Amino acid sequence: MFEQFKEWYDNRHEYAKKWKERTGGKVLGTFCTYVPEEILYAADILPVRILGSHEPQDVSEPHIFAMFCPFCRDCLAQGLKGRYDYLDGITIAQSCLHIRQTFTSWDLHIPVDFRYYLPHPMHVQSPQAIPYLTEELKVFKKAIEEWTGKEISNDDLNRGIEIMNKNRRLLQQVYELRKKPNPPLTGLEAMLMVVSSQMTDKREHNKALEELLQKLPSRSLDESGERLMILGSEDDDTEFVAMVEDLGARIVIDEHCTGTRYFYEEVNTNGDALASIAERYVNRVPCPSKDWPERTRLDHIIKLAKEYDVQGVIVMQMKFCDPHELDTPAIKEALENDVGIPTIFLEFDVTVPIGQFKTRVEAFLEIIREEDLF
Ligand code: SF4
């Protein structure tokens, strides 16, 4: 049922190359989750999220300090190795400084036809954030129009919004099924589904989701064990998720930037298109780099944990990721002390094999099992 999503995930570069051949369109690499893909779909551009490969590498060292997060170095390594050589351009909307360095180094050392830095507000809790971003989106739209030589009409923008919203809605419908006592999909399948949405044409992805939703509600998997949540920054660590689920647990929900933080919340379709897009990207569940002065993400995490009846949380910390590391103590305290959900903190680095986590996750599952006895 999930073979198509795995195929897209595994063969992302071949997919994008074939998409180009088939459509004659442009492919734009995006960093992080704040790039307004609605405008790219409106311009018939394929947005492709730039992600790492989880392999050790030694090519990014001259360009990014070793104390920057391994994810942003892994992403740059993919560019330096030529794996994204089909990209016509790259763009970033400001999120954290580490990934911005990836964008800057990519821009300096890897030739592309178009590059765009979108100054997305960091102080998203400011009343000025939406009007500010709306103006920035106008400039971004103009730059895209000049690059493609084609004007983007209001109808185009509404079409782009609908493509993105439909994908969000369908993913949400699948996620709703994960609330069931015995969810009909594994955490690994959910991860392949959501991450593949970020590297394929969403119109194709939507079709695959619609077909999936016809069959999935009646699917029955073997009874699963402990219901877990994973949370953190970027996480498409399929090997780790498979390992956790092989130990008998089931990951039923996530709160990270290649999962729910990417697709939660639709764009309002009633108002001015660009203002509505700005509103969505300012009001969405924030990356911790933008979640201040109030820490709003905590309530959202607790709400998810309750809705999905979570028994334990794995905090997946990317090594050297300052924004997330700053949030971790507050998250652990809120989960453990306020709602009594145990957590485990694991520090990830692409150069460290995940096998070392097995014993720690086993011990964590034992704690949950013992707590369930009382
Ligand atoms: S938010 Fe964290 S994991 Fe993501 S790019 Fe920034 S430092 Fe790396």
PDB file of C-alpha atoms in Angstrom, residues 79-292:
ATOM      1  CA  GLY A  79      24.973  19.448  -3.503  1.00  0.00           C
ATOM      2  CA  LEU A  80      28.760  19.276  -3.570  1.00  0.00           C
ATOM      3  CA  LYS A  81      28.579  15.644  -4.687  1.00  0.00           C
ATOM      4  CA  GLY A  82      26.335  16.640  -7.587  1.00  0.00           C
ATOM      5  CA  ARG A  83      23.293  14.659  -6.495  1.00  0.00           C
ATOM      6  CA  TYR A  84      21.024  17.659  -7.062  1.00  0.00           C
ATOM      7  CA  ASP A  85      22.626  18.604 -10.365  1.00  0.00           C
ATOM      8  CA  TYR A  86      19.219  18.809 -12.036  1.00  0.00           C
ATOM      9  CA  LEU A  87      18.101  21.785  -9.920  1.00  0.00           C
ATOM     10  CA  ASP A  88      17.432  25.003 -11.813  1.00  0.00           C
ATOM     11  CA  GLY A  89      17.488  27.065  -8.659  1.00  0.00           C
ATOM     12  CA  ILE A  90      17.470  27.117  -4.878  1.00  0.00           C
ATOM     13  CA  THR A  91      15.573  29.120  -2.320  1.00  0.00           C
ATOM     14  CA  ILE A  92      15.406  29.481   1.417  1.00  0.00           C
ATOM     15  CA  ALA A  93      13.029  31.305   3.701  1.00  0.00           C
ATOM     16  CA  GLN A  94      14.939  32.375   6.792  1.00  0.00           C
ATOM     17  CA  SER A  95      14.641  29.858   9.598  1.00  0.00           C
ATOM     18  CA  CYS A  96      17.820  28.899  11.449  1.00  0.00           C
ATOM     19  CA  LEU A  97      21.368  30.129  10.891  1.00  0.00           C
ATOM     20  CA  HIS A  98      22.825  26.675  10.281  1.00  0.00           C
ATOM     21  CA  ILE A  99      20.726  25.861   7.251  1.00  0.00           C
ATOM     22  CA  ARG A 100      21.192  29.390   5.992  1.00  0.00           C
ATOM     23  CA  GLN A 101      24.913  28.675   5.832  1.00  0.00           C
ATOM     24  CA  THR A 102      24.094  25.644   3.678  1.00  0.00           C
ATOM     25  CA  PHE A 103      22.180  27.918   1.328  1.00  0.00           C
ATOM     26  CA  THR A 104      25.011  30.450   1.237  1.00  0.00           C
ATOM     27  CA  SER A 105      27.694  27.841   0.557  1.00  0.00           C
ATOM     28  CA  TRP A 106      25.524  26.180  -2.081  1.00  0.00           C
ATOM     29  CA  ASP A 107      25.030  29.542  -3.746  1.00  0.00           C
ATOM     30  CA  LEU A 108      28.801  30.164  -3.734  1.00  0.00           C
ATOM     31  CA  HIS A 109      30.010  26.768  -4.926  1.00  0.00           C
ATOM     32  CA  ILE A 110      27.270  24.962  -6.827  1.00  0.00           C
ATOM     33  CA  PRO A 111      26.082  26.586 -10.045  1.00  0.00           C
ATOM     34  CA  VAL A 112      22.345  27.195 -10.367  1.00  0.00           C
ATOM     35  CA  ASP A 113      20.398  29.541 -12.580  1.00  0.00           C
ATOM     36  CA  PHE A 114      18.265  31.112  -9.834  1.00  0.00           C
ATOM     37  CA  ARG A 115      18.773  31.658  -6.138  1.00  0.00           C
ATOM     38  CA  TYR A 116      16.520  33.496  -3.729  1.00  0.00           C
ATOM     39  CA  TYR A 117      16.794  34.333  -0.063  1.00  0.00           C
ATOM     40  CA  LEU A 118      13.352  35.098   1.342  1.00  0.00           C
ATOM     41  CA  PRO A 119      13.555  37.152   4.557  1.00  0.00           C
ATOM     42  CA  HIS A 120      10.889  35.387   6.558  1.00  0.00           C
ATOM     43  CA  PRO A 121      10.235  37.134   9.916  1.00  0.00           C
ATOM     44  CA  MET A 122      11.805  35.531  12.982  1.00  0.00           C
ATOM     45  CA  HIS A 123       9.524  37.393  15.401  1.00  0.00           C
ATOM     46  CA  VAL A 124       6.365  35.687  14.152  1.00  0.00           C
ATOM     47  CA  GLN A 125       4.501  36.732  17.306  1.00  0.00           C
ATOM     48  CA  SER A 126       4.802  40.381  16.269  1.00  0.00           C
ATOM     49  CA  PRO A 127       1.636  41.995  14.838  1.00  0.00           C
ATOM     50  CA  GLN A 128       3.856  43.237  11.986  1.00  0.00           C
ATOM     51  CA  ALA A 129       4.845  39.738  10.894  1.00  0.00           C
ATOM     52  CA  ILE A 130       1.957  39.042   8.486  1.00  0.00           C
ATOM     53  CA  PRO A 131       2.012  42.432   6.698  1.00  0.00           C
ATOM     54  CA  TYR A 132       5.813  42.232   6.517  1.00  0.00           C
ATOM     55  CA  LEU A 133       5.770  38.741   4.996  1.00  0.00           C
ATOM     56  CA  THR A 134       2.975  39.699   2.590  1.00  0.00           C
ATOM     57  CA  GLU A 135       5.226  42.425   1.152  1.00  0.00           C
ATOM     58  CA  GLU A 136       8.156  40.012   0.943  1.00  0.00           C
ATOM     59  CA  LEU A 137       5.971  37.486  -0.884  1.00  0.00           C
ATOM     60  CA  LYS A 138       5.122  40.141  -3.487  1.00  0.00           C
ATOM     61  CA  VAL A 139       8.833  40.607  -4.154  1.00  0.00           C
ATOM     62  CA  PHE A 140       9.391  36.849  -4.261  1.00  0.00           C
ATOM     63  CA  LYS A 141       6.500  36.370  -6.707  1.00  0.00           C
ATOM     64  CA  LYS A 142       7.937  39.082  -8.954  1.00  0.00           C
ATOM     65  CA  ALA A 143      11.360  37.432  -8.924  1.00  0.00           C
ATOM     66  CA  ILE A 144       9.800  34.110  -9.910  1.00  0.00           C
ATOM     67  CA  GLU A 145       7.851  35.805 -12.713  1.00  0.00           C
ATOM     68  CA  GLU A 146      11.013  37.424 -14.057  1.00  0.00           C
ATOM     69  CA  TRP A 147      12.890  34.120 -13.902  1.00  0.00           C
ATOM     70  CA  THR A 148      10.209  32.072 -15.672  1.00  0.00           C
ATOM     71  CA  GLY A 149       9.090  34.908 -17.997  1.00  0.00           C
ATOM     72  CA  LYS A 150       5.494  34.204 -17.053  1.00  0.00           C
ATOM     73  CA  GLU A 151       3.095  36.280 -15.001  1.00  0.00           C
ATOM     74  CA  ILE A 152       1.448  34.579 -12.023  1.00  0.00           C
ATOM     75  CA  SER A 153      -2.249  35.471 -11.966  1.00  0.00           C
ATOM     76  CA  ASN A 154      -4.624  35.323  -9.010  1.00  0.00           C
ATOM     77  CA  ASP A 155      -6.135  32.183 -10.498  1.00  0.00           C
ATOM     78  CA  ASP A 156      -2.642  30.653 -10.609  1.00  0.00           C
ATOM     79  CA  LEU A 157      -2.101  31.524  -6.955  1.00  0.00           C
ATOM     80  CA  ASN A 158      -5.433  30.021  -5.972  1.00  0.00           C
ATOM     81  CA  ARG A 159      -4.537  26.877  -7.903  1.00  0.00           C
ATOM     82  CA  GLY A 160      -1.180  26.692  -6.083  1.00  0.00           C
ATOM     83  CA  ILE A 161      -2.936  27.118  -2.743  1.00  0.00           C
ATOM     84  CA  GLU A 162      -5.462  24.405  -3.556  1.00  0.00           C
ATOM     85  CA  ILE A 163      -2.733  21.908  -4.566  1.00  0.00           C
ATOM     86  CA  MET A 164      -0.913  22.489  -1.286  1.00  0.00           C
ATOM     87  CA  ASN A 165      -4.051  22.551   0.856  1.00  0.00           C
ATOM     88  CA  LYS A 166      -5.347  19.349  -0.658  1.00  0.00           C
ATOM     89  CA  ASN A 167      -2.088  17.589   0.147  1.00  0.00           C
ATOM     90  CA  ARG A 168      -2.227  18.884   3.729  1.00  0.00           C
ATOM     91  CA  ARG A 169      -5.850  17.789   4.092  1.00  0.00           C
ATOM     92  CA  LEU A 170      -5.214  14.276   2.767  1.00  0.00           C
ATOM     93  CA  LEU A 171      -2.143  13.784   4.933  1.00  0.00           C
ATOM     94  CA  GLN A 172      -4.172  14.948   7.904  1.00  0.00           C
ATOM     95  CA  GLN A 173      -6.880  12.397   7.086  1.00  0.00           C
ATOM     96  CA  VAL A 174      -4.297   9.623   7.103  1.00  0.00           C
ATOM     97  CA  TYR A 175      -2.881  10.927  10.382  1.00  0.00           C
ATOM     98  CA  GLU A 176      -6.371  10.820  11.927  1.00  0.00           C
ATOM     99  CA  LEU A 177      -6.296   7.047  11.429  1.00  0.00           C
ATOM    100  CA  ARG A 178      -3.201   6.881  13.607  1.00  0.00           C
ATOM    101  CA  LYS A 179      -5.353   7.836  16.593  1.00  0.00           C
ATOM    102  CA  LYS A 180      -7.043   4.423  16.482  1.00  0.00           C
ATOM    103  CA  PRO A 181      -6.137   1.893  19.212  1.00  0.00           C
ATOM    104  CA  ASN A 182      -4.435  -0.205  16.539  1.00  0.00           C
ATOM    105  CA  PRO A 183      -3.446   2.198  13.745  1.00  0.00           C
ATOM    106  CA  PRO A 184      -3.581   0.757  10.217  1.00  0.00           C
ATOM    107  CA  LEU A 185      -0.125   2.130   9.324  1.00  0.00           C
ATOM    108  CA  THR A 186       3.296   2.037  10.909  1.00  0.00           C
ATOM    109  CA  GLY A 187       5.412   5.038  11.837  1.00  0.00           C
ATOM    110  CA  LEU A 188       7.807   4.092   9.087  1.00  0.00           C
ATOM    111  CA  GLU A 189       5.047   4.113   6.478  1.00  0.00           C
ATOM    112  CA  ALA A 190       3.811   7.478   7.733  1.00  0.00           C
ATOM    113  CA  MET A 191       7.313   8.894   7.464  1.00  0.00           C
ATOM    114  CA  LEU A 192       7.802   7.646   3.894  1.00  0.00           C
ATOM    115  CA  MET A 193       4.431   9.121   2.964  1.00  0.00           C
ATOM    116  CA  VAL A 194       5.036  12.598   4.398  1.00  0.00           C
ATOM    117  CA  VAL A 195       8.666  12.984   3.356  1.00  0.00           C
ATOM    118  CA  SER A 196       7.913  11.820  -0.198  1.00  0.00           C
ATOM    119  CA  SER A 197       5.288  14.582  -0.441  1.00  0.00           C
ATOM    120  CA  GLN A 198       8.151  17.071  -0.220  1.00  0.00           C
ATOM    121  CA  MET A 199       9.959  15.773  -3.295  1.00  0.00           C
ATOM    122  CA  THR A 200       7.211  14.844  -5.743  1.00  0.00           C
ATOM    123  CA  ASP A 201       4.616  16.774  -7.693  1.00  0.00           C
ATOM    124  CA  LYS A 202       1.847  17.178  -5.128  1.00  0.00           C
ATOM    125  CA  ARG A 203      -0.818  16.530  -7.759  1.00  0.00           C
ATOM    126  CA  GLU A 204       0.585  13.015  -8.198  1.00  0.00           C
ATOM    127  CA  HIS A 205       1.074  12.648  -4.479  1.00  0.00           C
ATOM    128  CA  ASN A 206      -2.542  13.686  -3.877  1.00  0.00           C
ATOM    129  CA  LYS A 207      -3.773  10.981  -6.235  1.00  0.00           C
ATOM    130  CA  ALA A 208      -1.722   8.368  -4.411  1.00  0.00           C
ATOM    131  CA  LEU A 209      -3.108   9.608  -1.072  1.00  0.00           C
ATOM    132  CA  GLU A 210      -6.682   9.431  -2.350  1.00  0.00           C
ATOM    133  CA  GLU A 211      -6.142   5.842  -3.451  1.00  0.00           C
ATOM    134  CA  LEU A 212      -4.512   5.033  -0.119  1.00  0.00           C
ATOM    135  CA  LEU A 213      -7.425   6.497   1.821  1.00  0.00           C
ATOM    136  CA  GLN A 214      -9.862   4.199   0.035  1.00  0.00           C
ATOM    137  CA  LYS A 215      -8.091   1.103   1.338  1.00  0.00           C
ATOM    138  CA  LEU A 216      -6.366   2.157   4.548  1.00  0.00           C
ATOM    139  CA  PRO A 217      -9.325   2.380   6.978  1.00  0.00           C
ATOM    140  CA  SER A 218     -10.089  -1.326   6.539  1.00  0.00           C
ATOM    141  CA  ARG A 219      -6.464  -2.437   6.809  1.00  0.00           C
ATOM    142  CA  SER A 220      -5.539  -4.361   9.916  1.00  0.00           C
ATOM    143  CA  LEU A 221      -1.993  -4.705  11.209  1.00  0.00           C
ATOM    144  CA  ASP A 222      -0.756  -6.979  13.971  1.00  0.00           C
ATOM    145  CA  GLU A 223      -1.494  -5.540  17.394  1.00  0.00           C
ATOM    146  CA  SER A 224       1.147  -2.934  18.212  1.00  0.00           C
ATOM    147  CA  GLY A 225       2.951  -2.218  21.485  1.00  0.00           C
ATOM    148  CA  GLU A 226       3.770   1.080  23.164  1.00  0.00           C
ATOM    149  CA  ARG A 227       2.399   4.169  21.437  1.00  0.00           C
ATOM    150  CA  LEU A 228       5.248   6.607  20.878  1.00  0.00           C
ATOM    151  CA  MET A 229       5.730  10.131  19.624  1.00  0.00           C
ATOM    152  CA  ILE A 230       8.943  11.322  18.003  1.00  0.00           C
ATOM    153  CA  LEU A 231       9.812  14.980  18.088  1.00  0.00           C
ATOM    154  CA  GLY A 232      12.674  17.216  17.142  1.00  0.00           C
ATOM    155  CA  SER A 233      14.004  18.994  14.088  1.00  0.00           C
ATOM    156  CA  GLU A 234      14.524  17.382  10.682  1.00  0.00           C
ATOM    157  CA  ASP A 235      13.878  13.689  10.877  1.00  0.00           C
ATOM    158  CA  ASP A 236      13.687  11.285   7.991  1.00  0.00           C
ATOM    159  CA  ASP A 237      15.700   8.639   9.776  1.00  0.00           C
ATOM    160  CA  THR A 238      13.792   5.648   8.425  1.00  0.00           C
ATOM    161  CA  GLU A 239      16.381   3.178   9.718  1.00  0.00           C
ATOM    162  CA  PHE A 240      15.892   4.409  13.289  1.00  0.00           C
ATOM    163  CA  VAL A 241      12.098   4.350  13.057  1.00  0.00           C
ATOM    164  CA  ALA A 242      12.194   0.796  11.667  1.00  0.00           C
ATOM    165  CA  MET A 243      14.489  -0.262  14.505  1.00  0.00           C
ATOM    166  CA  VAL A 244      12.150   1.208  17.177  1.00  0.00           C
ATOM    167  CA  GLU A 245       9.120  -0.479  15.649  1.00  0.00           C
ATOM    168  CA  ASP A 246      10.977  -3.789  15.344  1.00  0.00           C
ATOM    169  CA  LEU A 247      11.310  -3.629  19.131  1.00  0.00           C
ATOM    170  CA  GLY A 248       7.522  -3.868  19.365  1.00  0.00           C
ATOM    171  CA  ALA A 249       6.553  -0.194  19.757  1.00  0.00           C
ATOM    172  CA  ARG A 250       4.474   1.829  17.311  1.00  0.00           C
ATOM    173  CA  ILE A 251       5.211   5.448  16.448  1.00  0.00           C
ATOM    174  CA  VAL A 252       1.775   7.048  16.193  1.00  0.00           C
ATOM    175  CA  ILE A 253       2.599  10.753  15.850  1.00  0.00           C
ATOM    176  CA  ASP A 254       5.505  13.121  15.261  1.00  0.00           C
ATOM    177  CA  GLU A 255       6.287  16.755  15.845  1.00  0.00           C
ATOM    178  CA  HIS A 256       9.182  17.567  13.581  1.00  0.00           C
ATOM    179  CA  CYS A 257       9.923  19.569  10.475  1.00  0.00           C
ATOM    180  CA  THR A 258       9.781  16.719   7.955  1.00  0.00           C
ATOM    181  CA  GLY A 259       6.482  15.579   9.505  1.00  0.00           C
ATOM    182  CA  THR A 260       3.520  17.431  10.979  1.00  0.00           C
ATOM    183  CA  ARG A 261       5.293  20.808  11.189  1.00  0.00           C
ATOM    184  CA  TYR A 262       5.551  20.695   7.400  1.00  0.00           C
ATOM    185  CA  PHE A 263       1.927  19.996   6.550  1.00  0.00           C
ATOM    186  CA  TYR A 264      -0.291  21.094   9.455  1.00  0.00           C
ATOM    187  CA  GLU A 265      -2.566  24.093   8.828  1.00  0.00           C
ATOM    188  CA  GLU A 266      -4.070  25.094   5.497  1.00  0.00           C
ATOM    189  CA  VAL A 267      -3.999  28.475   3.776  1.00  0.00           C
ATOM    190  CA  ASN A 268      -7.271  30.370   4.168  1.00  0.00           C
ATOM    191  CA  THR A 269      -8.966  30.629   0.758  1.00  0.00           C
ATOM    192  CA  ASN A 270     -11.285  33.566   1.458  1.00  0.00           C
ATOM    193  CA  GLY A 271      -8.994  36.578   1.342  1.00  0.00           C
ATOM    194  CA  ASP A 272      -6.163  38.052  -0.701  1.00  0.00           C
ATOM    195  CA  ALA A 273      -4.025  35.114  -1.824  1.00  0.00           C
ATOM    196  CA  LEU A 274      -0.587  36.424  -0.830  1.00  0.00           C
ATOM    197  CA  ALA A 275      -1.811  37.780   2.517  1.00  0.00           C
ATOM    198  CA  SER A 276      -3.438  34.421   3.232  1.00  0.00           C
ATOM    199  CA  ILE A 277      -0.243  32.568   2.377  1.00  0.00           C
ATOM    200  CA  ALA A 278       1.696  34.920   4.672  1.00  0.00           C
ATOM    201  CA  GLU A 279      -0.847  34.355   7.424  1.00  0.00           C
ATOM    202  CA  ARG A 280      -0.437  30.583   7.187  1.00  0.00           C
ATOM    203  CA  TYR A 281       3.373  30.657   7.349  1.00  0.00           C
ATOM    204  CA  VAL A 282       3.384  33.113  10.255  1.00  0.00           C
ATOM    205  CA  ASN A 283       0.677  31.354  12.284  1.00  0.00           C
ATOM    206  CA  ARG A 284       1.699  27.742  11.650  1.00  0.00           C
ATOM    207  CA  VAL A 285       3.279  25.664  14.411  1.00  0.00           C
ATOM    208  CA  PRO A 286       6.683  27.341  14.531  1.00  0.00           C
ATOM    209  CA  CYS A 287      10.213  26.063  14.351  1.00  0.00           C
ATOM    210  CA  PRO A 288      11.736  26.795  17.817  1.00  0.00           C
ATOM    211  CA  SER A 289      13.993  29.374  16.150  1.00  0.00           C
ATOM    212  CA  LYS A 290      10.835  31.508  15.759  1.00  0.00           C
ATOM    213  CA  ASP A 291       8.924  30.447  18.855  1.00  0.00           C
ATOM    214  CA  TRP A 292       9.537  33.397  21.165  1.00  0.00           C
TER     215      TRP A 292
END
